[in-house]
């Protein structure tokens, strides 16, 4: 919760969300529950439930939240956790939130079931409190989320049966395709989080939900662009993540896409390959640094930053359409922290 | 569809369902769509969508079905397919519906995503046409379904990190626990299929949904008991399945549970172990045959059959509570075929 430190009104409600998460993850029992409770207990930003809470407070004028909003916040976090668990299987990622990934602690088979359980419970929880409107928002977003992961994973290596057509990093992606992908992967669930909060106290008025949804959408796109940028340029000591995780998973993001348009057929694919298959951390770091400099020189990083900046400003414009107050101020601060970060 | 051969009124609607399945599985594109379309196209009983259709026709007096019922039927079949895909990963089953399992054709990672996609789309489709009522029925059943698979899989071996507590076949299961498991695994989704059909033409009257739900529930329990029985006693040439698949996956079913209560500490666990780890098909077949005879002699098979018979009669009683007509007759015939089969 450390991300929300300094916002007691948000933290108080997040405690209720985490309590519900503990109850829900206790469901399957045994080692799967222990693993889920460990994962959901690890320090996470809890961005999505935080957004639900802020949107709900903006809707109800800063009052304590109904159980329904807490349920929707927990449901969205469970959905997020489920997708993380399965993504880590798909990417073969060994760590998550500073600990082992679930497919490492539980083995792949149990990790599949653990994700499925969270998936199903999150829908059940959302169905209980989100009503028809909530579900007609939630369910297509989730399908779109999975499609985006599938699209992204078209570049993954599959030990079981590679090489496969499209089973190589996609350097030919268009920026449009990249944006379509991150909208599905991140922005729709951000937008949904804000909308789910707006459902506090029944059907919300258009003039509240529209700016909230657009805020979530633009915040989500900007957030993902910067996340992908930092995976190449970020200082691991600051980000806390090893660099180049996308490339290692065979995922090509915006900076590389833009650079490829500038010097396609250049040595970027070769460097990316080195990052991906490097035996030693030092070899990988060196290749990643070369990529970093190439992208800087050809202007791809600058263009990426200014695109992120465009979405940041859009998000900030939407915030100003919301009723003024503490919660709006918190939204402004967090948006700035998320979209203007360098780590 | 061969299971429904001879029932043109059901087949006609199933064709609509399969058309929708083809559209839905086309979503992700690429090799995942091709694999999903291949799987959903393989000869399957299509029991659940068939139940939706029959329940809907009983509700509307045998008229052509609205698109909503077709969507709910497709959604339930997609849910079933998703769980089959993930179950095959969990059990390490290499074949499904007479072909390769998806984790064989696609590799585990893509098979996880393929299942997730069907999972998400089935909820979206159900949300569209099932409404709040439908979803409050569907979503907890799915969570319960996953829990049952988790419970069942407490006996699975996980190459990644076995031995684990509970990572051995559970011979100490009580019949009660077994029933609880198959209710979650099969009966609730059968009950849901009938209820989903009853939603044809808006909110159905109690006197229609109640017998339909109870029919589905009892049919589901009886069906699963017989399925588990045939896995031990069935003639592979008739069932089309290799025997002992449950034991090989470390899953202990009713006949063995009852036999263990009779001679616990006997050689059954040892024989089960032979079935499970046999190097050669012949060794496995011999061990399975020994188990078969032991279960027959100690009366465990007889007791299993009579329990299945009890649920069959309950199902048949519920059918008689439904309005008479062709569709009720079809239900009677199919119930008898499913619960009085020997293969």
XYZ file of C-alpha atoms in Angstrom:
686
model
C 0.000 0.000 0.000
C 3.066 2.218 0.297
C 2.035 3.932 -2.949
C -0.981 5.375 -1.121
C 0.991 6.386 1.973
C -0.032 9.908 2.889
C -3.657 9.366 1.831
C -5.307 7.947 4.975
C -8.804 8.185 3.452
C -7.699 5.856 0.634
C -5.653 3.572 2.875
C -8.557 3.090 5.283
C -10.739 1.713 2.467
C -7.851 -0.280 0.974
C -7.566 -2.092 4.302
C -11.165 -3.233 3.850
C -10.317 -4.357 0.301
C -7.296 -6.330 1.499
C -9.362 -7.959 4.231
C -11.845 -9.110 1.568
C -8.955 -10.318 -0.616
C -7.709 -12.451 2.276
C -11.181 -13.953 2.720
C -11.590 -14.654 -0.996
C -8.145 -16.195 -1.450
C -8.768 -18.493 1.518
C -11.350 -20.285 -0.645
C -9.395 -23.118 -2.252
C -7.502 -23.934 0.926
C -4.184 -25.755 1.150
C -1.030 -24.624 -0.569
C -2.908 -22.738 -3.280
C -4.564 -20.461 -0.714
C -1.279 -19.959 1.101
C 0.398 -18.969 -2.172
C -2.448 -16.615 -3.164
C -2.496 -14.954 0.246
C 1.258 -14.558 0.131
C 1.048 -12.966 -3.347
C -1.874 -10.644 -2.555
C -0.128 -9.662 0.675
C 3.131 -8.683 -1.031
C 3.738 -4.984 -1.377
C 1.829 -3.859 -4.449
C 0.752 -0.414 -5.639
C -2.908 -1.506 -5.544
C -3.532 1.122 -8.218
C -6.799 -0.315 -9.540
C -8.585 -0.691 -6.189
C -7.227 2.736 -5.254
C -8.865 4.189 -8.377
C -12.175 2.483 -7.540
C -12.041 4.033 -4.074
C -11.200 7.549 -5.281
C -13.876 7.479 -7.977
C -16.425 6.241 -5.438
C -15.485 8.983 -2.958
C -15.727 11.627 -5.673
C -19.200 10.240 -6.423
C -20.454 10.161 -2.837
C -18.751 13.348 -1.676
C -16.019 11.710 0.392
C -18.188 9.489 2.598
C -17.213 6.002 3.773
C -17.779 3.487 0.980
C -20.552 0.922 0.734
C -19.578 -2.745 0.766
C -20.443 -2.867 -2.943
C -17.567 -0.577 -3.918
C -15.179 -2.541 -1.701
C -16.332 -5.721 -3.465
C -15.830 -4.209 -6.918
C -12.372 -2.951 -5.890
C -11.407 -6.413 -4.617
C -12.881 -8.054 -7.724
C -10.787 -5.884 -10.035
C -7.612 -6.538 -8.033
C -8.349 -10.291 -8.121
C -8.798 -10.077 -11.875
C -5.463 -8.279 -12.096
C -3.785 -10.921 -9.917
C -5.272 -13.739 -12.004
C -3.868 -12.218 -15.187
C -0.454 -11.688 -13.541
C -0.336 -15.340 -12.461
C -1.167 -16.618 -15.947
C 1.052 -14.015 -17.664
C 4.017 -15.180 -15.598
C 3.357 -18.729 -16.812
C 3.127 -17.484 -20.397
C 6.253 -15.323 -20.179
C 8.131 -17.803 -18.026
C 8.759 -14.956 -15.560
C 10.312 -16.311 -12.379
C 9.694 -13.374 -10.023
C 6.689 -11.203 -9.195
C 6.387 -8.387 -6.677
C 9.798 -9.142 -5.268
C 9.098 -12.852 -4.673
C 8.803 -16.072 -6.648
C 6.075 -16.255 -9.294
C 3.274 -18.653 -8.419
C 4.240 -21.152 -11.092
C 7.595 -21.331 -9.335
C 6.165 -21.889 -5.844
C 3.188 -24.037 -6.920
C 4.284 -25.489 -10.216
C 2.598 -24.581 -13.496
C -0.414 -26.853 -13.086
C -1.507 -25.471 -9.736
C -0.712 -21.921 -10.884
C -3.168 -22.375 -13.770
C -5.872 -23.403 -11.289
C -4.991 -20.622 -8.860
C -5.456 -18.074 -11.647
C -8.707 -19.671 -12.765
C -10.029 -19.541 -9.222
C -9.299 -15.808 -8.849
C -10.733 -15.230 -12.317
C -14.007 -16.969 -11.421
C -14.316 -15.440 -7.943
C -13.690 -11.951 -9.287
C -16.585 -12.349 -11.722
C -18.801 -13.695 -8.955
C -17.915 -10.796 -6.669
C -18.485 -8.298 -9.461
C -21.783 -9.910 -10.433
C -22.941 -9.556 -6.822
C -22.346 -5.833 -6.590
C -21.788 -4.520 -10.105
C -25.110 -5.556 -11.506
C -25.898 -5.959 -15.188
C -24.282 -2.615 -16.042
C -21.060 -3.543 -14.258
C -20.849 -6.931 -15.901
C -21.535 -5.664 -19.389
C -18.573 -3.368 -18.761
C -16.328 -5.950 -17.103
C -16.711 -9.084 -19.187
C -15.810 -7.723 -22.650
C -12.856 -5.847 -21.133
C -11.511 -9.123 -19.759
C -11.885 -10.867 -23.115
C -10.088 -7.924 -24.693
C -7.390 -8.173 -21.989
C -6.741 -11.818 -22.826
C -6.688 -11.066 -26.572
C -4.036 -8.429 -25.982
C -1.898 -10.868 -24.030
C -2.364 -13.391 -26.838
C -1.387 -10.740 -29.392
C 1.652 -9.845 -27.297
C 2.575 -13.492 -26.867
C 2.652 -14.102 -30.600
C 6.333 -13.355 -30.066
C 6.904 -15.851 -27.296
C 9.073 -18.891 -27.609
C 7.293 -22.042 -26.706
C 9.668 -24.787 -25.664
C 6.930 -27.325 -26.384
C 6.690 -26.586 -30.072
C 8.700 -23.739 -31.443
C 9.604 -22.565 -34.013
C 6.118 -21.551 -35.061
C 4.905 -18.955 -37.548
C 4.904 -15.685 -35.637
C 6.849 -17.284 -32.838
C 9.543 -14.621 -33.125
C 9.663 -11.086 -31.718
C 7.435 -8.867 -33.867
C 9.581 -5.973 -35.038
C 7.067 -5.147 -37.757
C 4.362 -3.976 -35.350
C 2.801 -0.619 -36.167
C 2.450 2.002 -33.399
C -1.316 1.691 -33.964
C -1.209 -2.050 -33.246
C 0.938 -1.397 -30.172
C -1.579 1.160 -28.856
C -4.474 -1.205 -29.547
C -2.633 -3.826 -27.532
C -1.888 -1.679 -24.461
C -5.441 -0.329 -24.466
C -6.650 -3.902 -24.045
C -3.863 -4.862 -21.675
C -4.009 -1.860 -19.326
C -6.223 1.084 -20.275
C -9.612 -0.675 -20.355
C -9.145 -2.099 -16.849
C -8.025 1.325 -15.579
C -11.138 2.876 -17.161
C -13.257 0.101 -15.680
C -11.795 0.716 -12.216
C -12.900 4.355 -12.290
C -16.302 3.423 -13.697
C -16.734 0.684 -11.084
C -16.129 3.275 -8.389
C -18.677 5.610 -9.948
C -21.298 2.880 -9.441
C -21.172 3.689 -5.697
C -24.683 4.723 -4.818
C -26.475 3.329 -7.863
C -26.378 4.393 -11.493
C -24.049 7.382 -11.825
C -24.738 10.448 -14.009
C -23.053 10.677 -17.417
C -21.203 13.850 -16.433
C -19.421 11.878 -13.725
C -18.737 8.543 -15.455
C -17.591 9.980 -18.788
C -14.630 12.010 -17.468
C -13.772 9.197 -15.032
C -13.696 6.597 -17.803
C -11.680 8.862 -20.106
C -9.306 9.632 -17.228
C -8.765 5.909 -16.636
C -8.282 5.267 -20.324
C -5.672 7.988 -20.880
C -3.972 7.285 -17.573
C -3.759 3.622 -18.534
C -2.259 4.237 -21.968
C 0.243 6.766 -20.594
C 1.143 4.483 -17.704
C 1.843 1.519 -19.988
C 3.897 3.545 -22.467
C 6.102 4.781 -19.610
C 6.290 1.297 -18.097
C 7.502 -0.075 -21.431
C 9.925 2.843 -21.843
C 11.436 2.303 -18.371
C 11.913 -1.376 -19.143
C 14.558 -0.212 -21.637
C 15.847 3.025 -20.095
C 15.113 2.526 -16.395
C 17.842 2.118 -13.809
C 17.203 -1.321 -12.237
C 18.343 0.052 -8.871
C 15.493 2.586 -9.034
C 12.786 0.554 -10.809
C 13.503 -2.536 -8.736
C 13.039 -4.592 -11.918
C 15.718 -6.136 -14.094
C 15.754 -4.226 -17.402
C 14.753 -5.717 -20.730
C 12.081 -8.048 -19.350
C 9.856 -7.317 -22.368
C 12.528 -8.173 -24.904
C 13.449 -11.268 -22.945
C 9.820 -12.394 -23.222
C 9.927 -11.635 -26.943
C 7.692 -8.577 -26.576
C 8.516 -5.557 -28.759
C 7.264 -2.210 -27.404
C 6.856 1.318 -28.779
C 10.433 2.652 -28.560
C 11.760 -0.236 -30.642
C 8.830 -0.080 -33.045
C 9.535 3.605 -33.730
C 13.255 2.981 -34.059
C 12.661 0.138 -36.511
C 10.613 2.488 -38.689
C 13.697 4.721 -38.762
C 16.364 2.132 -39.497
C 14.641 -1.119 -40.264
C 17.040 -3.859 -41.230
C 19.462 -2.229 -38.802
C 21.188 -4.129 -36.042
C 18.344 -3.596 -33.550
C 16.837 -7.086 -34.071
C 20.294 -8.544 -33.592
C 20.823 -6.564 -30.353
C 17.334 -7.536 -29.165
C 18.244 -11.134 -29.815
C 21.348 -10.726 -27.679
C 19.260 -9.295 -24.819
C 16.879 -12.194 -25.214
C 19.262 -15.085 -25.356
C 22.266 -13.680 -23.475
C 23.857 -16.280 -21.231
C 25.291 -13.737 -18.775
C 23.637 -10.776 -17.065
C 26.574 -8.588 -18.082
C 26.222 -9.497 -21.777
C 22.513 -8.714 -21.557
C 23.142 -5.384 -19.801
C 25.655 -4.371 -22.454
C 23.311 -5.223 -25.339
C 20.449 -3.404 -23.602
C 22.662 -0.331 -23.145
C 23.536 -0.340 -26.852
C 19.815 -0.484 -27.689
C 19.158 2.342 -25.231
C 21.714 4.593 -26.914
C 20.540 3.753 -30.441
C 16.948 4.574 -29.499
C 18.058 7.816 -27.879
C 20.096 8.870 -30.908
C 17.445 8.098 -33.533
C 14.845 10.044 -31.554
C 12.605 7.046 -30.810
C 12.813 7.664 -27.061
C 11.948 11.331 -27.458
C 8.937 10.473 -29.590
C 7.847 7.844 -27.056
C 8.139 10.353 -24.199
C 6.121 12.986 -26.033
C 3.382 10.466 -26.832
C 3.208 9.534 -23.134
C 3.121 13.240 -22.339
C 0.143 13.699 -24.668
C -1.861 11.045 -22.804
C -0.757 12.524 -19.482
C -2.157 15.920 -20.422
C -5.394 14.351 -21.623
C -5.741 12.535 -18.293
C -5.077 15.777 -16.404
C -7.694 17.614 -18.466
C -10.300 14.994 -17.524
C -9.436 15.357 -13.829
C -10.306 19.061 -14.036
C -13.797 18.116 -15.235
C -14.435 16.361 -11.897
C -15.962 18.102 -8.855
C -13.131 19.784 -6.918
C -12.069 18.476 -3.487
C -9.469 16.427 -1.625
C -10.075 13.320 -3.681
C -9.639 15.166 -6.945
C -6.381 16.609 -5.592
C -5.212 13.093 -4.714
C -6.040 11.972 -8.259
C -3.987 14.863 -9.627
C -0.981 14.009 -7.479
C -1.090 10.276 -8.228
C -1.523 10.865 -11.963
C 1.535 13.110 -11.958
C 3.523 10.579 -9.933
C 2.569 7.738 -12.298
C 3.062 9.532 -15.591
C 5.969 11.822 -14.782
C 8.083 9.164 -13.063
C 11.602 8.278 -14.117
C 11.664 4.970 -12.205
C -23.668 -33.900 -32.489
C -24.117 -37.616 -33.121
C -25.484 -37.934 -29.592
C -28.517 -35.887 -30.678
C -28.982 -37.743 -33.981
C -32.671 -38.546 -34.328
C -33.747 -35.288 -32.675
C -33.875 -32.817 -35.608
C -35.497 -30.105 -33.472
C -32.458 -30.172 -31.147
C -29.921 -30.535 -33.951
C -31.345 -27.562 -35.827
C -30.696 -25.299 -32.829
C -27.325 -26.927 -32.093
C -26.243 -25.935 -35.600
C -26.916 -22.308 -34.613
C -24.901 -22.848 -31.417
C -21.973 -24.312 -33.341
C -22.059 -21.429 -35.805
C -21.779 -19.012 -32.880
C -18.961 -21.111 -31.379
C -17.057 -20.804 -34.645
C -17.511 -17.023 -34.618
C -16.427 -16.710 -30.978
C -13.373 -18.933 -31.312
C -12.247 -16.934 -34.355
C -11.561 -14.047 -31.943
C -7.899 -14.458 -31.023
C -6.872 -15.353 -34.579
C -3.759 -17.272 -35.581
C -2.883 -20.724 -34.352
C -4.919 -20.335 -31.160
C -8.136 -19.789 -33.134
C -7.323 -22.664 -35.447
C -6.772 -24.961 -32.452
C -9.971 -23.800 -30.728
C -12.037 -24.230 -33.875
C -10.562 -27.679 -34.396
C -11.397 -28.640 -30.790
C -14.932 -27.210 -30.786
C -15.526 -28.872 -34.156
C -14.487 -32.337 -32.983
C -17.315 -34.756 -32.362
C -18.650 -34.014 -28.905
C -21.904 -34.940 -27.187
C -22.744 -31.237 -26.735
C -24.824 -32.300 -23.734
C -24.927 -28.916 -22.007
C -26.055 -26.849 -24.999
C -28.528 -29.639 -25.803
C -29.978 -29.278 -22.297
C -30.252 -25.495 -22.693
C -32.140 -26.022 -25.944
C -34.537 -28.637 -24.557
C -35.269 -26.570 -21.436
C -35.888 -23.505 -23.595
C -38.240 -25.422 -25.914
C -40.134 -26.827 -22.934
C -40.471 -23.239 -21.735
C -41.654 -21.736 -25.006
C -43.784 -24.655 -26.137
C -41.431 -26.003 -28.807
C -40.986 -22.793 -30.812
C -37.719 -21.762 -32.501
C -35.324 -20.299 -29.929
C -34.419 -16.655 -29.454
C -30.803 -15.649 -30.053
C -30.453 -15.226 -26.261
C -30.872 -18.945 -25.595
C -28.432 -19.778 -28.395
C -25.930 -17.383 -26.792
C -26.380 -18.939 -23.354
C -25.991 -22.420 -24.842
C -22.780 -21.387 -26.620
C -21.509 -19.609 -23.493
C -21.965 -22.757 -21.376
C -20.236 -24.935 -23.981
C -17.354 -22.432 -24.155
C -17.070 -22.540 -20.372
C -16.976 -26.331 -20.569
C -14.295 -26.216 -23.289
C -12.206 -23.748 -21.265
C -12.262 -26.055 -18.253
C -11.381 -29.071 -20.424
C -8.383 -27.229 -21.876
C -7.051 -26.238 -18.454
C -7.915 -29.626 -16.903
C -5.863 -31.369 -19.579
C -2.918 -29.162 -18.642
C -3.443 -29.954 -14.968
C -3.839 -33.707 -15.509
C -1.191 -33.856 -18.222
C -3.802 -35.569 -20.447
C -2.466 -35.884 -23.986
C -5.699 -36.585 -25.856
C -9.159 -34.990 -25.902
C -12.181 -35.874 -28.033
C -10.145 -38.278 -30.108
C -7.399 -35.760 -30.929
C -4.426 -34.091 -29.288
C -5.093 -31.944 -26.223
C -4.535 -28.243 -26.829
C -1.436 -28.090 -24.640
C 0.004 -30.701 -26.983
C -0.833 -28.828 -30.191
C -0.218 -25.302 -28.837
C 2.153 -25.854 -25.948
C 1.157 -25.218 -22.353
C 1.592 -21.446 -22.448
C -0.726 -20.868 -25.380
C -3.191 -23.438 -24.043
C -3.471 -21.412 -20.816
C -4.332 -18.314 -22.866
C -6.727 -20.207 -25.115
C -8.643 -21.385 -22.036
C -8.613 -17.903 -20.523
C -10.018 -16.466 -23.726
C -12.936 -18.911 -23.837
C -13.487 -18.352 -20.126
C -13.733 -14.568 -20.595
C -15.824 -14.707 -23.784
C -18.276 -17.142 -22.219
C -18.877 -14.703 -19.349
C -19.278 -11.822 -21.813
C -21.770 -13.798 -23.904
C -23.677 -14.873 -20.809
C -23.700 -11.328 -19.425
C -25.198 -10.124 -22.698
C -28.151 -12.495 -22.666
C -28.384 -14.003 -19.190
C -28.834 -10.774 -17.322
C -28.211 -10.276 -13.628
C -30.147 -13.443 -12.734
C -28.145 -15.549 -15.151
C -24.818 -14.209 -13.941
C -25.605 -14.614 -10.271
C -26.278 -18.251 -11.176
C -23.287 -18.710 -13.466
C -20.407 -17.027 -11.691
C -20.515 -18.833 -8.321
C -20.972 -22.156 -10.145
C -17.773 -21.526 -12.073
C -15.841 -20.667 -8.902
C -17.219 -23.864 -7.380
C -16.212 -25.777 -10.530
C -12.612 -24.588 -10.214
C -12.553 -25.402 -6.486
C -13.646 -28.944 -7.262
C -10.878 -29.352 -9.813
C -8.430 -27.975 -7.248
C -9.769 -30.420 -4.665
C -9.465 -33.264 -7.156
C -5.979 -32.173 -8.129
C -4.733 -32.322 -4.555
C -3.723 -35.806 -5.664
C -1.787 -34.744 -8.722
C 1.919 -35.099 -9.140
C 3.610 -31.882 -10.018
C 6.965 -32.447 -11.656
C 7.942 -28.893 -10.733
C 7.793 -29.440 -7.000
C 6.584 -32.753 -5.756
C 6.508 -34.392 -3.306
C 4.116 -32.009 -1.585
C 1.716 -32.541 1.287
C -1.422 -33.983 -0.273
C 0.404 -34.578 -3.501
C -0.520 -38.259 -3.429
C -3.753 -39.985 -4.449
C -6.327 -39.426 -1.707
C -7.561 -42.855 -0.662
C -8.959 -41.409 2.567
C -11.727 -39.432 0.823
C -15.204 -39.853 2.264
C -18.123 -40.561 -0.124
C -19.548 -37.240 1.099
C -16.432 -35.379 -0.017
C -16.525 -37.210 -3.343
C -20.161 -36.186 -3.904
C -19.399 -32.589 -2.947
C -16.638 -32.633 -5.542
C -18.679 -34.022 -8.455
C -21.546 -31.650 -7.648
C -19.120 -28.780 -8.219
C -17.405 -30.451 -11.139
C -20.483 -31.564 -13.107
C -23.901 -31.246 -11.459
C -23.999 -27.465 -10.951
C -23.192 -26.786 -14.606
C -25.820 -29.317 -15.700
C -28.363 -27.587 -13.422
C -27.258 -24.224 -14.780
C -27.719 -25.416 -18.375
C -31.350 -26.302 -17.727
C -31.947 -23.069 -15.832
C -30.256 -21.043 -18.608
C -32.680 -22.587 -21.082
C -35.619 -21.744 -18.843
C -34.619 -18.057 -19.153
C -35.937 -18.177 -22.755
C -38.669 -15.581 -22.894
C -37.762 -13.671 -19.727
C -37.991 -14.644 -16.077
C -39.359 -18.192 -15.870
C -41.945 -19.355 -13.303
C -40.723 -21.289 -10.234
C -42.737 -24.365 -11.196
C -40.664 -24.633 -14.381
C -37.164 -23.738 -13.137
C -37.259 -25.772 -9.937
C -37.827 -29.200 -11.545
C -35.438 -28.280 -14.369
C -32.652 -27.325 -11.944
C -33.210 -30.440 -9.827
C -33.268 -32.552 -12.987
C -29.917 -31.097 -14.044
C -28.452 -31.571 -10.592
C -29.428 -35.236 -10.244
C -28.619 -36.004 -13.863
C -25.197 -34.441 -13.341
C -24.382 -36.412 -10.186
C -25.601 -39.690 -11.713
C -23.741 -38.999 -14.954
C -20.443 -38.344 -13.174
C -20.734 -41.398 -10.896
C -21.265 -43.603 -13.964
C -18.457 -41.860 -15.845
C -16.092 -42.573 -12.953
C -17.353 -46.155 -12.696
C -16.808 -46.812 -16.410
C -13.276 -45.453 -16.137
C -12.557 -48.577 -14.062
C -14.994 -51.145 -15.460
C -15.587 -49.866 -18.999
C -14.403 -51.712 -22.066
C -12.031 -49.266 -23.823
C -13.261 -50.572 -27.196
C -16.782 -49.424 -26.253
C -16.024 -46.276 -24.226
C -13.408 -45.091 -26.710
C -11.304 -44.012 -23.731
C -8.286 -45.782 -22.250
C -9.311 -47.125 -18.824
C -7.905 -45.883 -15.547
C -7.434 -42.275 -16.657
C -8.581 -41.048 -13.230
C -6.112 -43.197 -11.322
C -3.371 -42.213 -13.735
C -4.091 -38.565 -12.907
C -4.020 -39.431 -9.200
C -7.771 -39.005 -8.849
C -9.577 -41.476 -6.555
C -13.287 -41.953 -7.305
C -16.279 -43.507 -5.523
C -15.751 -47.212 -6.242
C -12.245 -47.131 -4.758
C -13.350 -44.954 -1.855
C -16.063 -47.464 -0.933
C -13.669 -50.388 -1.360
C -11.064 -48.709 0.843
C -13.656 -48.368 3.591
C -14.084 -52.138 3.346
C -10.457 -53.223 3.302
C -8.373 -50.168 4.034
C -4.689 -50.964 4.243
C -5.371 -53.620 1.623
C -3.407 -53.850 -1.584
C -5.660 -51.387 -3.468
C -3.302 -48.419 -3.059
C -0.471 -50.606 -4.308
C -2.503 -51.705 -7.344
C -3.577 -48.075 -7.982
C 0.076 -47.132 -7.863
C 0.827 -49.769 -10.500
C -1.918 -48.376 -12.751
C -0.512 -44.936 -12.230
C 3.142 -45.559 -12.821
C 3.032 -48.613 -15.084
C 5.621 -48.417 -17.836
C 3.665 -50.658 -20.219
C 0.031 -50.558 -21.293
C -0.256 -54.313 -20.592
C 1.029 -53.930 -17.023
C -1.454 -51.117 -16.479
C -4.327 -53.137 -17.965
C -3.517 -56.087 -15.705
C -3.383 -53.956 -12.559
C -6.633 -52.243 -13.546
C -8.282 -55.624 -14.061
C -7.175 -56.775 -10.597
C -8.692 -53.602 -9.128
C -11.875 -54.192 -11.119
C -12.280 -57.708 -9.675
C -11.473 -56.647 -6.120
C -14.085 -53.862 -6.313
C -16.638 -56.277 -7.747
C -16.012 -58.894 -5.046
C -16.142 -56.503 -2.084
C -19.426 -55.039 -3.366
C -18.056 -51.527 -3.984
C -19.171 -51.606 -7.630
C -22.660 -52.763 -6.689
C -22.971 -49.972 -4.137
C -21.698 -47.432 -6.698
C -24.230 -48.635 -9.276
C -27.128 -48.418 -6.837
C -26.124 -44.889 -5.816
C -26.089 -43.878 -9.497
C -29.467 -45.572 -9.869
C -30.859 -43.502 -6.996
C -29.894 -40.248 -8.741
C -31.231 -41.573 -12.033
C -34.649 -42.195 -10.491
C -34.634 -38.746 -8.894
C -33.856 -37.193 -12.298
C -36.656 -39.178 -13.916
C -39.111 -38.075 -11.215
C -38.282 -34.422 -11.951
C -38.852 -34.950 -15.676
C -42.417 -36.089 -14.943
C -43.069 -32.739 -13.233
C -42.467 -30.964 -16.568
C -45.229 -30.202 -19.096
C -45.673 -33.293 -21.342
C -44.668 -33.182 -24.996
C -41.994 -34.196 -27.511
C -39.233 -32.319 -25.738
C -40.031 -33.957 -22.414
C -39.950 -37.344 -24.181
C -36.528 -36.495 -25.607
C -35.329 -35.588 -22.106
C -36.594 -38.940 -20.837
C -34.796 -40.877 -23.567
C -31.508 -38.988 -23.210
C -31.547 -39.300 -19.412
C -32.004 -43.051 -19.741
C -29.243 -43.268 -22.337
C -26.831 -41.279 -20.172
C -27.532 -42.957 -16.846
C -28.251 -46.523 -17.925
C -25.280 -46.818 -20.278
C -22.619 -49.492 -19.976
C -20.112 -47.684 -22.204
